[in-house]
PDB file of N, CA and C in Angstrom:
ATOM      1  N   MET A   1     167.853-116.853  35.345  1.00 72.00           N
ATOM      2  CA  MET A   1     167.176-117.954  34.696  1.00 72.00           C
ATOM      3  C   MET A   1     167.997-118.423  33.499  1.00 72.00           C
ATOM      4  N   ALA A   2     168.002-119.715  33.306  1.00 83.00           N
ATOM      5  CA  ALA A   2     168.790-120.302  32.224  1.00 83.00           C
ATOM      6  C   ALA A   2     168.012-120.307  30.912  1.00 83.00           C
ATOM      7  N   THR A   3     168.730-120.069  29.836  1.00 93.00           N
ATOM      8  CA  THR A   3     168.124-120.198  28.515  1.00 93.00           C
ATOM      9  C   THR A   3     168.440-121.582  27.959  1.00 93.00           C
ATOM     10  N   PHE A   4     167.643-121.998  27.002  1.00 96.00           N
ATOM     11  CA  PHE A   4     167.776-123.325  26.417  1.00 96.00           C
ATOM     12  C   PHE A   4     167.984-123.206  24.912  1.00 96.00           C
ATOM     13  N   PRO A   5     168.810-124.091  24.342  1.00 97.00           N
ATOM     14  CA  PRO A   5     168.986-124.073  22.889  1.00 97.00           C
ATOM     15  C   PRO A   5     167.752-124.666  22.207  1.00 97.00           C
ATOM     16  N   ILE A   6     167.208-123.909  21.271  1.00 96.00           N
ATOM     17  CA  ILE A   6     165.971-124.305  20.600  1.00 96.00           C
ATOM     18  C   ILE A   6     166.157-124.177  19.088  1.00 96.00           C
ATOM     19  N   ARG A   7     165.757-125.212  18.370  1.00 96.00           N
ATOM     20  CA  ARG A   7     165.794-125.187  16.908  1.00 96.00           C
ATOM     21  C   ARG A   7     164.615-124.353  16.416  1.00 96.00           C
ATOM     22  N   VAL A   8     164.850-123.488  15.455  1.00 93.00           N
ATOM     23  CA  VAL A   8     163.782-122.677  14.872  1.00 93.00           C
ATOM     24  C   VAL A   8     163.095-123.516  13.792  1.00 93.00           C
ATOM     25  N   PRO A   9     161.786-123.733  13.912  1.00 86.00           N
ATOM     26  CA  PRO A   9     161.100-124.527  12.886  1.00 86.00           C
ATOM     27  C   PRO A   9     161.089-123.792  11.544  1.00 86.00           C
ATOM     28  N   GLU A  10     161.030-124.566  10.497  1.00 86.00           N
ATOM     29  CA  GLU A  10     161.092-124.023   9.141  1.00 86.00           C
ATOM     30  C   GLU A  10     160.070-122.911   8.907  1.00 86.00           C
ATOM     31  N   GLU A  11     158.876-123.061   9.457  1.00 80.00           N
ATOM     32  CA  GLU A  11     157.826-122.065   9.209  1.00 80.00           C
ATOM     33  C   GLU A  11     158.111-120.714   9.863  1.00 80.00           C
ATOM     34  N   PHE A  12     159.080-120.662  10.790  1.00 82.00           N
ATOM     35  CA  PHE A  12     159.437-119.406  11.447  1.00 82.00           C
ATOM     36  C   PHE A  12     160.859-118.953  11.122  1.00 82.00           C
ATOM     37  N   TYR A  13     161.515-119.630  10.202  1.00 87.00           N
ATOM     38  CA  TYR A  13     162.914-119.325   9.882  1.00 87.00           C
ATOM     39  C   TYR A  13     163.048-117.916   9.310  1.00 87.00           C
ATOM     40  N   LYS A  14     163.969-117.142   9.920  1.00 91.00           N
ATOM     41  CA  LYS A  14     164.265-115.789   9.446  1.00 91.00           C
ATOM     42  C   LYS A  14     165.770-115.559   9.488  1.00 91.00           C
ATOM     43  N   GLY A  15     166.532-116.529   9.004  1.00 93.00           N
ATOM     44  CA  GLY A  15     167.981-116.362   8.936  1.00 93.00           C
ATOM     45  C   GLY A  15     168.753-117.086  10.024  1.00 93.00           C
ATOM     46  N   ARG A  16     168.085-117.484  11.097  1.00 95.00           N
ATOM     47  CA  ARG A  16     168.755-118.241  12.162  1.00 95.00           C
ATOM     48  C   ARG A  16     168.030-119.562  12.348  1.00 95.00           C
ATOM     49  N   ASP A  17     168.802-120.644  12.398  1.00 94.00           N
ATOM     50  CA  ASP A  17     168.167-121.949  12.553  1.00 94.00           C
ATOM     51  C   ASP A  17     168.055-122.388  14.005  1.00 94.00           C
ATOM     52  N   ARG A  18     168.561-121.558  14.926  1.00 95.00           N
ATOM     53  CA  ARG A  18     168.467-121.870  16.349  1.00 95.00           C
ATOM     54  C   ARG A  18     168.495-120.588  17.162  1.00 95.00           C
ATOM     55  N   ILE A  19     167.902-120.661  18.348  1.00 95.00           N
ATOM     56  CA  ILE A  19     167.922-119.540  19.286  1.00 95.00           C
ATOM     57  C   ILE A  19     168.205-120.095  20.673  1.00 95.00           C
ATOM     58  N   HIS A  20     168.477-119.215  21.606  1.00 95.00           N
ATOM     59  CA  HIS A  20     168.545-119.569  23.027  1.00 95.00           C
ATOM     60  C   HIS A  20     167.444-118.765  23.705  1.00 95.00           C
ATOM     61  N   SER A  21     166.575-119.450  24.431  1.00 94.00           N
ATOM     62  CA  SER A  21     165.418-118.785  25.021  1.00 94.00           C
ATOM     63  C   SER A  21     165.042-119.435  26.343  1.00 94.00           C
ATOM     64  N   LEU A  22     164.364-118.653  27.185  1.00 93.00           N
ATOM     65  CA  LEU A  22     163.747-119.209  28.383  1.00 93.00           C
ATOM     66  C   LEU A  22     162.592-120.105  27.955  1.00 93.00           C
ATOM     67  N   LEU A  23     162.317-121.146  28.716  1.00 91.00           N
ATOM     68  CA  LEU A  23     161.131-121.965  28.456  1.00 91.00           C
ATOM     69  C   LEU A  23     159.922-121.384  29.168  1.00 91.00           C
ATOM     70  N   VAL A  24     160.149-120.795  30.331  1.00 87.00           N
ATOM     71  CA  VAL A  24     159.103-120.110  31.090  1.00 87.00           C
ATOM     72  C   VAL A  24     159.736-118.830  31.625  1.00 87.00           C
ATOM     73  N   ASP A  25     159.138-117.684  31.328  1.00 87.00           N
ATOM     74  CA  ASP A  25     159.740-116.435  31.790  1.00 87.00           C
ATOM     75  C   ASP A  25     159.159-115.996  33.136  1.00 87.00           C
ATOM     76  N   GLU A  26     159.596-114.854  33.615  1.00 88.00           N
ATOM     77  CA  GLU A  26     159.186-114.372  34.936  1.00 88.00           C
ATOM     78  C   GLU A  26     157.691-114.052  35.018  1.00 88.00           C
ATOM     79  N   ASP A  27     157.041-113.861  33.876  1.00 86.00           N
ATOM     80  CA  ASP A  27     155.593-113.624  33.850  1.00 86.00           C
ATOM     81  C   ASP A  27     154.802-114.905  33.589  1.00 86.00           C
ATOM     82  N   HIS A  28     155.494-116.045  33.662  1.00 84.00           N
ATOM     83  CA  HIS A  28     154.900-117.375  33.444  1.00 84.00           C
ATOM     84  C   HIS A  28     154.443-117.599  32.009  1.00 84.00           C
ATOM     85  N   ASN A  29     155.044-116.895  31.063  1.00 84.00           N
ATOM     86  CA  ASN A  29     154.780-117.131  29.648  1.00 84.00           C
ATOM     87  C   ASN A  29     155.610-118.323  29.196  1.00 84.00           C
ATOM     88  N   PHE A  30     154.993-119.236  28.451  1.00 84.00           N
ATOM     89  CA  PHE A  30     155.661-120.446  27.996  1.00 84.00           C
ATOM     90  C   PHE A  30     156.217-120.303  26.589  1.00 84.00           C
ATOM     91  N   ARG A  31     157.360-120.951  26.370  1.00 86.00           N
ATOM     92  CA  ARG A  31     157.914-121.156  25.036  1.00 86.00           C
ATOM     93  C   ARG A  31     158.451-122.576  25.072  1.00 86.00           C
ATOM     94  N   TYR A  32     157.621-123.523  24.729  1.00 88.00           N
ATOM     95  CA  TYR A  32     157.996-124.933  24.856  1.00 88.00           C
ATOM     96  C   TYR A  32     157.420-125.729  23.707  1.00 88.00           C
ATOM     97  N   ARG A  33     158.300-126.406  23.014  1.00 89.00           N
ATOM     98  CA  ARG A  33     157.905-127.420  22.045  1.00 89.00           C
ATOM     99  C   ARG A  33     158.929-128.528  22.166  1.00 89.00           C
ATOM    100  N   ARG A  34     158.503-129.653  22.671  1.00 92.00           N
ATOM    101  CA  ARG A  34     159.388-130.781  22.976  1.00 92.00           C
ATOM    102  C   ARG A  34     160.312-131.115  21.810  1.00 92.00           C
ATOM    103  N   ASP A  35     159.787-131.126  20.606  1.00 92.00           N
ATOM    104  CA  ASP A  35     160.563-131.546  19.443  1.00 92.00           C
ATOM    105  C   ASP A  35     161.617-130.534  19.005  1.00 92.00           C
ATOM    106  N   LEU A  36     161.590-129.322  19.547  1.00 94.00           N
ATOM    107  CA  LEU A  36     162.541-128.293  19.119  1.00 94.00           C
ATOM    108  C   LEU A  36     163.684-128.056  20.099  1.00 94.00           C
ATOM    109  N   ILE A  37     163.581-128.580  21.303  1.00 96.00           N
ATOM    110  CA  ILE A  37     164.642-128.377  22.293  1.00 96.00           C
ATOM    111  C   ILE A  37     165.836-129.252  21.920  1.00 96.00           C
ATOM    112  N   LEU A  38     167.004-128.654  21.833  1.00 97.00           N
ATOM    113  CA  LEU A  38     168.223-129.375  21.456  1.00 97.00           C
ATOM    114  C   LEU A  38     168.808-130.024  22.709  1.00 97.00           C
ATOM    115  N   ARG A  39     168.238-131.157  23.089  1.00 97.00           N
ATOM    116  CA  ARG A  39     168.573-131.836  24.344  1.00 97.00           C
ATOM    117  C   ARG A  39     170.033-132.245  24.438  1.00 97.00           C
ATOM    118  N   GLU A  40     170.615-132.591  23.313  1.00 97.00           N
ATOM    119  CA  GLU A  40     172.011-133.037  23.328  1.00 97.00           C
ATOM    120  C   GLU A  40     172.977-131.921  23.718  1.00 97.00           C
ATOM    121  N   GLU A  41     172.505-130.687  23.722  1.00 97.00           N
ATOM    122  CA  GLU A  41     173.347-129.547  24.082  1.00 97.00           C
ATOM    123  C   GLU A  41     173.107-129.046  25.506  1.00 97.00           C
ATOM    124  N   LEU A  42     172.216-129.675  26.243  1.00 97.00           N
ATOM    125  CA  LEU A  42     171.898-129.219  27.595  1.00 97.00           C
ATOM    126  C   LEU A  42     172.984-129.616  28.578  1.00 97.00           C
ATOM    127  N   ASP A  43     173.260-128.728  29.528  1.00 96.00           N
ATOM    128  CA  ASP A  43     174.157-129.107  30.619  1.00 96.00           C
ATOM    129  C   ASP A  43     173.313-129.789  31.704  1.00 96.00           C
ATOM    130  N   ALA A  44     173.951-130.240  32.766  1.00 96.00           N
ATOM    131  CA  ALA A  44     173.255-131.007  33.810  1.00 96.00           C
ATOM    132  C   ALA A  44     172.136-130.192  34.462  1.00 96.00           C
ATOM    133  N   ARG A  45     172.375-128.922  34.704  1.00 95.00           N
ATOM    134  CA  ARG A  45     171.368-128.067  35.345  1.00 95.00           C
ATOM    135  C   ARG A  45     170.148-127.862  34.436  1.00 95.00           C
ATOM    136  N   GLN A  46     170.406-127.594  33.163  1.00 95.00           N
ATOM    137  CA  GLN A  46     169.312-127.421  32.211  1.00 95.00           C
ATOM    138  C   GLN A  46     168.513-128.715  32.066  1.00 95.00           C
ATOM    139  N   SER A  47     169.230-129.822  31.990  1.00 96.00           N
ATOM    140  CA  SER A  47     168.576-131.122  31.845  1.00 96.00           C
ATOM    141  C   SER A  47     167.676-131.422  33.042  1.00 96.00           C
ATOM    142  N   ALA A  48     168.165-131.127  34.242  1.00 95.00           N
ATOM    143  CA  ALA A  48     167.369-131.350  35.455  1.00 95.00           C
ATOM    144  C   ALA A  48     166.134-130.445  35.467  1.00 95.00           C
ATOM    145  N   ALA A  49     166.305-129.190  35.066  1.00 93.00           N
ATOM    146  CA  ALA A  49     165.176-128.252  35.032  1.00 93.00           C
ATOM    147  C   ALA A  49     164.136-128.695  34.004  1.00 93.00           C
ATOM    148  N   LEU A  50     164.599-129.146  32.843  1.00 95.00           N
ATOM    149  CA  LEU A  50     163.677-129.610  31.809  1.00 95.00           C
ATOM    150  C   LEU A  50     162.933-130.863  32.267  1.00 95.00           C
ATOM    151  N   THR A  51     163.640-131.762  32.927  1.00 96.00           N
ATOM    152  CA  THR A  51     163.002-132.973  33.459  1.00 96.00           C
ATOM    153  C   THR A  51     161.915-132.605  34.459  1.00 96.00           C
ATOM    154  N   GLU A  52     162.195-131.664  35.349  1.00 94.00           N
ATOM    155  CA  GLU A  52     161.202-131.217  36.337  1.00 94.00           C
ATOM    156  C   GLU A  52     159.984-130.593  35.649  1.00 94.00           C
ATOM    157  N   LEU A  53     160.218-129.732  34.673  1.00 91.00           N
ATOM    158  CA  LEU A  53     159.110-129.106  33.946  1.00 91.00           C
ATOM    159  C   LEU A  53     158.259-130.170  33.256  1.00 91.00           C
ATOM    160  N   GLU A  54     158.894-131.128  32.608  1.00 94.00           N
ATOM    161  CA  GLU A  54     158.150-132.161  31.893  1.00 94.00           C
ATOM    162  C   GLU A  54     157.414-133.101  32.845  1.00 94.00           C
ATOM    163  N   MET A  55     157.955-133.308  34.035  1.00 94.00           N
ATOM    164  CA  MET A  55     157.236-134.102  35.042  1.00 94.00           C
ATOM    165  C   MET A  55     155.970-133.368  35.482  1.00 94.00           C
ATOM    166  N   GLN A  56     156.076-132.057  35.670  1.00 92.00           N
ATOM    167  CA  GLN A  56     154.904-131.257  36.040  1.00 92.00           C
ATOM    168  C   GLN A  56     153.852-131.301  34.928  1.00 92.00           C
ATOM    169  N   MET A  57     154.297-131.205  33.683  1.00 90.00           N
ATOM    170  CA  MET A  57     153.362-131.224  32.557  1.00 90.00           C
ATOM    171  C   MET A  57     152.721-132.594  32.376  1.00 90.00           C
ATOM    172  N   ALA A  58     153.390-133.652  32.802  1.00 92.00           N
ATOM    173  CA  ALA A  58     152.872-135.015  32.647  1.00 92.00           C
ATOM    174  C   ALA A  58     151.836-135.376  33.710  1.00 92.00           C
ATOM    175  N   ASP A  59     151.653-134.524  34.691  1.00 94.00           N
ATOM    176  CA  ASP A  59     150.703-134.790  35.772  1.00 94.00           C
ATOM    177  C   ASP A  59     149.275-134.538  35.283  1.00 94.00           C
ATOM    178  N   PRO A  60     148.468-135.588  35.133  1.00 93.00           N
ATOM    179  CA  PRO A  60     147.103-135.422  34.611  1.00 93.00           C
ATOM    180  C   PRO A  60     146.219-134.488  35.438  1.00 93.00           C
ATOM    181  N   SER A  61     146.545-134.272  36.703  1.00 93.00           N
ATOM    182  CA  SER A  61     145.710-133.378  37.515  1.00 93.00           C
ATOM    183  C   SER A  61     145.790-131.931  37.022  1.00 93.00           C
ATOM    184  N   ALA A  62     146.806-131.610  36.221  1.00 86.00           N
ATOM    185  CA  ALA A  62     146.955-130.257  35.688  1.00 86.00           C
ATOM    186  C   ALA A  62     146.322-130.107  34.303  1.00 86.00           C
ATOM    187  N   TRP A  63     145.845-131.188  33.742  1.00 87.00           N
ATOM    188  CA  TRP A  63     145.301-131.165  32.382  1.00 87.00           C
ATOM    189  C   TRP A  63     143.841-130.753  32.355  1.00 87.00           C
ATOM    190  N   ARG A  64     143.454-130.127  31.279  1.00 87.00           N
ATOM    191  CA  ARG A  64     142.054-129.849  30.977  1.00 87.00           C
ATOM    192  C   ARG A  64     141.842-130.294  29.540  1.00 87.00           C
ATOM    193  N   ARG A  65     140.984-131.265  29.351  1.00 86.00           N
ATOM    194  CA  ARG A  65     140.719-131.780  28.004  1.00 86.00           C
ATOM    195  C   ARG A  65     139.456-131.118  27.478  1.00 86.00           C
ATOM    196  N   ILE A  66     139.545-130.569  26.290  1.00 86.00           N
ATOM    197  CA  ILE A  66     138.418-129.887  25.662  1.00 86.00           C
ATOM    198  C   ILE A  66     138.192-130.520  24.292  1.00 86.00           C
ATOM    199  N   ARG A  67     136.988-130.936  24.058  1.00 87.00           N
ATOM    200  CA  ARG A  67     136.650-131.509  22.753  1.00 87.00           C
ATOM    201  C   ARG A  67     135.785-130.494  22.014  1.00 87.00           C
ATOM    202  N   LEU A  68     136.268-130.070  20.872  1.00 86.00           N
ATOM    203  CA  LEU A  68     135.512-129.111  20.075  1.00 86.00           C
ATOM    204  C   LEU A  68     134.512-129.838  19.191  1.00 86.00           C
ATOM    205  N   SER A  69     133.334-129.293  19.112  1.00 89.00           N
ATOM    206  CA  SER A  69     132.312-129.827  18.213  1.00 89.00           C
ATOM    207  C   SER A  69     132.500-129.230  16.826  1.00 89.00           C
ATOM    208  N   GLU A  70     131.792-129.791  15.881  1.00 85.00           N
ATOM    209  CA  GLU A  70     131.863-129.277  14.522  1.00 85.00           C
ATOM    210  C   GLU A  70     131.488-127.796  14.514  1.00 85.00           C
ATOM    211  N   GLN A  71     132.218-127.028  13.754  1.00 86.00           N
ATOM    212  CA  GLN A  71     132.006-125.589  13.587  1.00 86.00           C
ATOM    213  C   GLN A  71     132.449-124.765  14.793  1.00 86.00           C
ATOM    214  N   GLN A  72     133.125-125.369  15.756  1.00 88.00           N
ATOM    215  CA  GLN A  72     133.641-124.606  16.894  1.00 88.00           C
ATOM    216  C   GLN A  72     135.072-124.169  16.620  1.00 88.00           C
ATOM    217  N   MET A  73     135.466-123.115  17.306  1.00 82.00           N
ATOM    218  CA  MET A  73     136.798-122.568  17.158  1.00 82.00           C
ATOM    219  C   MET A  73     137.347-122.251  18.542  1.00 82.00           C
ATOM    220  N   MET A  74     138.645-122.403  18.696  1.00 82.00           N
ATOM    221  CA  MET A  74     139.293-122.039  19.946  1.00 82.00           C
ATOM    222  C   MET A  74     140.426-121.072  19.625  1.00 82.00           C
ATOM    223  N   ILE A  75     140.490-119.989  20.367  1.00 82.00           N
ATOM    224  CA  ILE A  75     141.566-119.020  20.214  1.00 82.00           C
ATOM    225  C   ILE A  75     142.317-118.973  21.533  1.00 82.00           C
ATOM    226  N   LEU A  76     143.628-119.206  21.469  1.00 80.00           N
ATOM    227  CA  LEU A  76     144.465-119.223  22.667  1.00 80.00           C
ATOM    228  C   LEU A  76     145.618-118.251  22.526  1.00 80.00           C
ATOM    229  N   ASP A  77     146.045-117.722  23.629  1.00 80.00           N
ATOM    230  CA  ASP A  77     147.290-116.961  23.693  1.00 80.00           C
ATOM    231  C   ASP A  77     148.392-117.986  23.956  1.00 80.00           C
ATOM    232  N   ASN A  78     149.221-118.242  22.958  1.00 76.00           N
ATOM    233  CA  ASN A  78     150.261-119.267  23.073  1.00 76.00           C
ATOM    234  C   ASN A  78     151.234-119.027  24.218  1.00 76.00           C
ATOM    235  N   LYS A  79     151.382-117.797  24.646  1.00 76.00           N
ATOM    236  CA  LYS A  79     152.304-117.525  25.748  1.00 76.00           C
ATOM    237  C   LYS A  79     151.683-117.826  27.105  1.00 76.00           C
ATOM    238  N   ARG A  80     150.368-117.766  27.202  1.00 79.00           N
ATOM    239  CA  ARG A  80     149.694-117.982  28.481  1.00 79.00           C
ATOM    240  C   ARG A  80     149.263-119.416  28.715  1.00 79.00           C
ATOM    241  N   TYR A  81     148.982-120.130  27.631  1.00 81.00           N
ATOM    242  CA  TYR A  81     148.439-121.477  27.759  1.00 81.00           C
ATOM    243  C   TYR A  81     149.366-122.486  27.110  1.00 81.00           C
ATOM    244  N   LEU A  82     149.869-123.369  27.929  1.00 81.00           N
ATOM    245  CA  LEU A  82     150.631-124.486  27.401  1.00 81.00           C
ATOM    246  C   LEU A  82     149.596-125.486  26.919  1.00 81.00           C
ATOM    247  N   HIS A  83     149.638-125.827  25.668  1.00 78.00           N
ATOM    248  CA  HIS A  83     148.584-126.655  25.106  1.00 78.00           C
ATOM    249  C   HIS A  83     149.152-127.681  24.135  1.00 78.00           C
ATOM    250  N   ALA A  84     148.333-128.653  23.866  1.00 77.00           N
ATOM    251  CA  ALA A  84     148.665-129.692  22.892  1.00 77.00           C
ATOM    252  C   ALA A  84     147.403-129.971  22.096  1.00 77.00           C
ATOM    253  N   ARG A  85     147.551-130.738  21.064  1.00 72.00           N
ATOM    254  CA  ARG A  85     146.385-131.136  20.288  1.00 72.00           C
ATOM    255  C   ARG A  85     146.607-132.539  19.766  1.00 72.00           C
ATOM    256  N   THR A  86     145.532-133.167  19.400  1.00 72.00           N
ATOM    257  CA  THR A  86     145.633-134.504  18.827  1.00 72.00           C
ATOM    258  C   THR A  86     146.144-134.379  17.392  1.00 72.00           C
ATOM    259  N   PRO A  87     146.694-135.463  16.855  1.00 72.00           N
ATOM    260  CA  PRO A  87     147.153-135.411  15.456  1.00 72.00           C
ATOM    261  C   PRO A  87     145.992-135.095  14.511  1.00 72.00           C
ATOM    262  N   ILE A  88     146.302-134.408  13.437  1.00 71.00           N
ATOM    263  CA  ILE A  88     145.285-134.082  12.442  1.00 71.00           C
ATOM    264  C   ILE A  88     145.213-135.242  11.456  1.00 71.00           C
ATOM    265  N   LYS A  89     144.150-136.026  11.553  1.00 76.00           N
ATOM    266  CA  LYS A  89     143.961-137.177  10.667  1.00 76.00           C
ATOM    267  C   LYS A  89     142.900-136.898   9.612  1.00 76.00           C
ATOM    268  N   ASP A  90     141.976-136.033   9.934  1.00 75.00           N
ATOM    269  CA  ASP A  90     140.887-135.688   9.028  1.00 75.00           C
ATOM    270  C   ASP A  90     141.357-134.582   8.084  1.00 75.00           C
ATOM    271  N   ARG A  91     141.433-134.876   6.808  1.00 74.00           N
ATOM    272  CA  ARG A  91     141.910-133.879   5.842  1.00 74.00           C
ATOM    273  C   ARG A  91     140.976-132.669   5.751  1.00 74.00           C
ATOM    274  N   ALA A  92     139.746-132.822   6.200  1.00 74.00           N
ATOM    275  CA  ALA A  92     138.801-131.704   6.176  1.00 74.00           C
ATOM    276  C   ALA A  92     138.982-130.782   7.386  1.00 74.00           C
ATOM    277  N   ARG A  93     139.737-131.245   8.381  1.00 70.00           N
ATOM    278  CA  ARG A  93     139.981-130.421   9.571  1.00 70.00           C
ATOM    279  C   ARG A  93     140.888-129.265   9.179  1.00 70.00           C
ATOM    280  N   HIS A  94     140.566-128.098   9.672  1.00 70.00           N
ATOM    281  CA  HIS A  94     141.313-126.906   9.287  1.00 70.00           C
ATOM    282  C   HIS A  94     141.973-126.303  10.526  1.00 70.00           C
ATOM    283  N   LEU A  95     143.278-126.194  10.479  1.00 68.00           N
ATOM    284  CA  LEU A  95     144.019-125.581  11.577  1.00 68.00           C
ATOM    285  C   LEU A  95     144.750-124.376  11.016  1.00 68.00           C
ATOM    286  N   LYS A  96     144.505-123.231  11.572  1.00 70.00           N
ATOM    287  CA  LYS A  96     145.094-121.996  11.080  1.00 70.00           C
ATOM    288  C   LYS A  96     145.840-121.310  12.203  1.00 70.00           C
ATOM    289  N   ARG A  97     147.072-120.930  11.948  1.00 70.00           N
ATOM    290  CA  ARG A  97     147.861-120.179  12.920  1.00 70.00           C
ATOM    291  C   ARG A  97     147.778-118.704  12.541  1.00 70.00           C
ATOM    292  N   ILE A  98     147.298-117.910  13.460  1.00 73.00           N
ATOM    293  CA  ILE A  98     147.164-116.474  13.232  1.00 73.00           C
ATOM    294  C   ILE A  98     147.906-115.758  14.350  1.00 73.00           C
ATOM    295  N   ARG A  99     148.685-114.777  13.989  1.00 72.00           N
ATOM    296  CA  ARG A  99     149.422-114.003  14.995  1.00 72.00           C
ATOM    297  C   ARG A  99     148.809-112.617  15.137  1.00 72.00           C
ATOM    298  N   PHE A 100     148.624-112.216  16.367  1.00 71.00           N
ATOM    299  CA  PHE A 100     148.152-110.878  16.680  1.00 71.00           C
ATOM    300  C   PHE A 100     149.272-110.171  17.421  1.00 71.00           C
ATOM    301  N   ASN A 101     149.729-109.077  16.906  1.00 70.00           N
ATOM    302  CA  ASN A 101     150.749-108.277  17.569  1.00 70.00           C
ATOM    303  C   ASN A 101     150.151-106.903  17.828  1.00 70.00           C
ATOM    304  N   MET A 102     149.620-106.752  19.020  1.00 67.00           N
ATOM    305  CA  MET A 102     148.992-105.480  19.338  1.00 67.00           C
ATOM    306  C   MET A 102     149.133-105.192  20.821  1.00 67.00           C
ATOM    307  N   GLU A 103     149.101-103.935  21.140  1.00 70.00           N
ATOM    308  CA  GLU A 103     149.174-103.509  22.526  1.00 70.00           C
ATOM    309  C   GLU A 103     147.834-103.758  23.198  1.00 70.00           C
ATOM    310  N   CYS A 104     147.888-104.083  24.461  1.00 65.00           N
ATOM    311  CA  CYS A 104     146.666-104.248  25.242  1.00 65.00           C
ATOM    312  C   CYS A 104     146.076-102.860  25.492  1.00 65.00           C
ATOM    313  N   VAL A 105     144.824-102.692  25.162  1.00 61.00           N
ATOM    314  CA  VAL A 105     144.156-101.404  25.343  1.00 61.00           C
ATOM    315  C   VAL A 105     143.189-101.530  26.509  1.00 61.00           C
ATOM    316  N   ALA A 106     143.349-100.659  27.494  1.00 58.00           N
ATOM    317  CA  ALA A 106     142.471-100.722  28.674  1.00 58.00           C
ATOM    318  C   ALA A 106     141.399 -99.669  28.595  1.00 58.00           C
TER     319      ALA A 106
END
């Protein structure tokens, strides 16, 4: 599987401003943020693969739209769910990123 050049966003910077990573791994875990992929550095094969992935993501039949009501919360595993959100226009809206690093206990 090919890796892709990805810019590390400022909020995750730990000494490296870029990495090379799979966009989808063998367990179907996603690592995709359109704005961070360094497209100008892709070769023809990577570009074709990215185009195919983005065509699949653009298919509305694969989408599930969820509207949260006031006081609702959604918790997602970022590796399992490819997701997007609407722009935050309401200054009272609160978006918090929390990381859980723990082993699965059966």
